[in-house]
Amino acid sequence: MITGTGHAVPKRVFRNEEFVGIGIDTSDEWIRDRTGIRQRHIAGEGETLTSISAEASLKAMAVAGVTAAELDMIIVGTCSPDRLLPSAAAELQAALGATRAVAFDVGAACSGWLYGMQVAEGMMAAGNAETILVVGAELLSRIVNWKDRNTCVLFGDGAGATIVKRSTKQRGILSTYMRSDGALANLLYRPKGGAAEPMTQQILDEGSHLVSMQGRDVFKNAVRSMADAVDRALDGAKLSANDIDLLIPHQANVRIIEATAKHASVSMDKVFVNVDRFGNTSAASIPIALDEAIAQGRVKEGTIVMFVAFGAGFTWGSMVERF
Ligand code: UT7
């Protein structure tokens, strides 16, 4: 069960109107109509994935009353680590001084936090850990192509952290579901610059090491997969839509969120939306939204929350938790 949450974002706010100023052929109206996004946070000099992850983690640890020495495990969901080696979790461990913790990343793009939570649950069930820090964090501004209007307007930077302890009878996870389809990987990926085709000057010049996306196809798959994940979440928890107090979906696009809510028969007043202020922060989007929902009093003891995610891979899944 989740006993503490926190989030952190870079200081700099980048508003839709500012894209025109950097030579992108777009408009505030287009971005708001197609995505619901108004602004996003963008990392500046000195801000790293590790620094915002540590800030979010310290907040979550303070709420949960957990010290760094008490962490048994650190799991970070990210697709934009500070370095390709070692893991973001190892760097976060060092920043926190969590010397006892086992630290590793989960590579599931926008589903990274949700996958991480389910790994954490399994680790606890196996008796491998009592106190786990699960973080979703991204600096997508550093891996998007700032000349490609199809992608650069969508993404933002941020980190969300969660402290997880063993569930009790009254509180904790009611159902979990995870799926992947690697056959569709090239609809949303970084084509080059990895081990298959290591970085060259040509790759750098053409920008093929940056995020490339077939937006319309990803959109259709996201709607279909999140609908599947909603059905499985309710079946697994033996609940109906009426039992869900709050739906916290991955924040990619308000139109995808609305389609997911409609499929789930959950009215929009029971859906948490903050994509307008943060853009798509990939693995960070759900834990940031959860932290805000708790701060706004929308999640209290006994509240039943359904989480639904979808991302590159493709990866998708859901989880129902009673707080
Ligand atoms: O986190 C999980 C992964 N990501 C997602 O879930 C994103 C999924 N996809 C989407 O959210 C939407 O597909 C987008 C927001 C990316 C695009 O919206 P769309 O309604 O699917 O637009 P489109 O791709 O069909 O493009 C429509 C038009 C195109 O022009 P033509 O071909 O109709 O002349 C694009 O070139 O809009 C154009 N366009 C833009 N215009 C102004 C694309 N990007 C922009 C832009 N500003 N930034």
Short mmCIF file of C-alpha atoms and ligand atoms in Angstrom, two decimals, residues 24-27 30-31 34-35 110 148-155 188 213-220 222 250-253 255-256 280 282 310-312 314, ligand 1:
data_model
loop_
_atom_site.label_atom_id
_atom_site.label_comp_id
_atom_site.label_asym_id
_atom_site.label_seq_id
_atom_site.Cartn_x
_atom_site.Cartn_y
_atom_site.Cartn_z
CA ILE A 24 7.98 25.79 -34.49
CA ASP A 25 5.05 25.97 -36.92
CA THR A 26 2.29 25.50 -34.34
CA SER A 27 -0.12 27.48 -32.18
CA TRP A 30 -3.77 23.69 -32.03
CA ILE A 31 -1.98 22.25 -29.00
CA ARG A 34 -5.66 18.37 -29.91
CA THR A 35 -4.09 17.59 -26.52
CA CYS A 110 4.92 5.82 -19.79
CA ASP A 148 9.66 18.15 -34.76
CA ARG A 149 6.27 19.72 -34.04
CA ASN A 150 4.67 16.25 -33.94
CA THR A 151 6.45 15.49 -30.67
CA CYS A 152 8.12 18.49 -29.04
CA VAL A 153 4.84 20.16 -28.05
CA LEU A 154 3.59 17.09 -26.17
CA PHE A 155 6.16 16.26 -23.54
CA LEU A 188 7.09 5.31 -30.70
CA MET A 213 6.32 8.92 -33.02
CA GLN A 214 3.46 8.03 -35.38
CA GLY A 215 0.95 10.04 -33.34
CA ARG A 216 -2.30 8.89 -34.91
CA ASP A 217 -1.44 5.18 -34.63
CA VAL A 218 -0.22 5.61 -31.07
CA PHE A 219 -3.45 7.44 -30.24
CA LYS A 220 -5.63 4.57 -31.53
CA ALA A 222 -3.62 4.01 -26.49
CA HIS A 250 -1.61 8.40 -17.66
CA GLN A 251 -1.66 12.04 -18.75
CA ALA A 252 -0.80 11.96 -22.47
CA ASN A 253 -3.70 13.73 -24.09
CA ARG A 255 -8.85 13.20 -25.59
CA ILE A 256 -7.33 9.80 -24.67
CA ASN A 280 2.97 14.29 -21.03
CA SER A 282 5.60 9.74 -19.33
CA PHE A 310 -0.10 3.17 -21.74
CA GLY A 311 3.28 3.82 -23.32
CA ALA A 312 6.06 3.00 -25.76
CA PHE A 314 3.91 -0.85 -26.33
O1 UT7 B 1 2.37 8.74 -23.73
C1 UT7 B 1 1.92 7.78 -24.62
C2 UT7 B 1 2.38 8.06 -25.97
N1 UT7 B 1 1.92 9.20 -26.67
C3 UT7 B 1 0.61 9.46 -26.92
O2 UT7 B 1 -0.29 8.90 -26.34
C4 UT7 B 1 0.30 10.46 -27.98
C5 UT7 B 1 -0.79 9.91 -28.88
N2 UT7 B 1 -1.12 10.78 -30.00
C6 UT7 B 1 -1.72 11.97 -29.86
O3 UT7 B 1 -1.95 12.43 -28.76
C7 UT7 B 1 -2.18 12.69 -31.11
O4 UT7 B 1 -2.10 11.80 -32.19
C8 UT7 B 1 -1.36 13.96 -31.42
C9 UT7 B 1 -1.69 15.04 -30.40
C10 UT7 B 1 0.13 13.66 -31.41
C11 UT7 B 1 -1.74 14.50 -32.78
O5 UT7 B 1 -3.12 14.76 -32.86
P1 UT7 B 1 -3.96 14.22 -34.09
O6 UT7 B 1 -5.33 14.72 -33.92
O7 UT7 B 1 -3.77 12.73 -34.14
O8 UT7 B 1 -3.27 14.94 -35.31
P2 UT7 B 1 -2.55 14.31 -36.57
O9 UT7 B 1 -1.29 13.63 -36.16
O10 UT7 B 1 -3.57 13.51 -37.29
O11 UT7 B 1 -2.18 15.59 -37.37
C12 UT7 B 1 -3.17 16.46 -37.88
C13 UT7 B 1 -2.50 17.62 -38.57
C14 UT7 B 1 -1.39 17.20 -39.53
O12 UT7 B 1 -1.45 18.03 -40.67
P3 UT7 B 1 -2.13 17.52 -42.03
O13 UT7 B 1 -1.35 16.29 -42.40
O14 UT7 B 1 -3.55 17.21 -41.66
O15 UT7 B 1 -1.95 18.68 -42.92
C15 UT7 B 1 -0.12 17.47 -38.77
O16 UT7 B 1 0.97 17.75 -39.60
O17 UT7 B 1 -1.87 18.46 -37.60
C16 UT7 B 1 -0.51 18.70 -37.98
N3 UT7 B 1 0.29 18.88 -36.78
C17 UT7 B 1 0.43 20.06 -36.15
N4 UT7 B 1 -0.07 21.28 -36.44
C18 UT7 B 1 0.24 22.29 -35.59
C19 UT7 B 1 0.99 17.95 -36.08
N5 UT7 B 1 1.58 18.52 -35.01
C20 UT7 B 1 1.25 19.83 -35.05
C21 UT7 B 1 1.53 20.92 -34.21
N6 UT7 B 1 1.00 22.12 -34.51
N7 UT7 B 1 2.31 20.81 -33.10
#
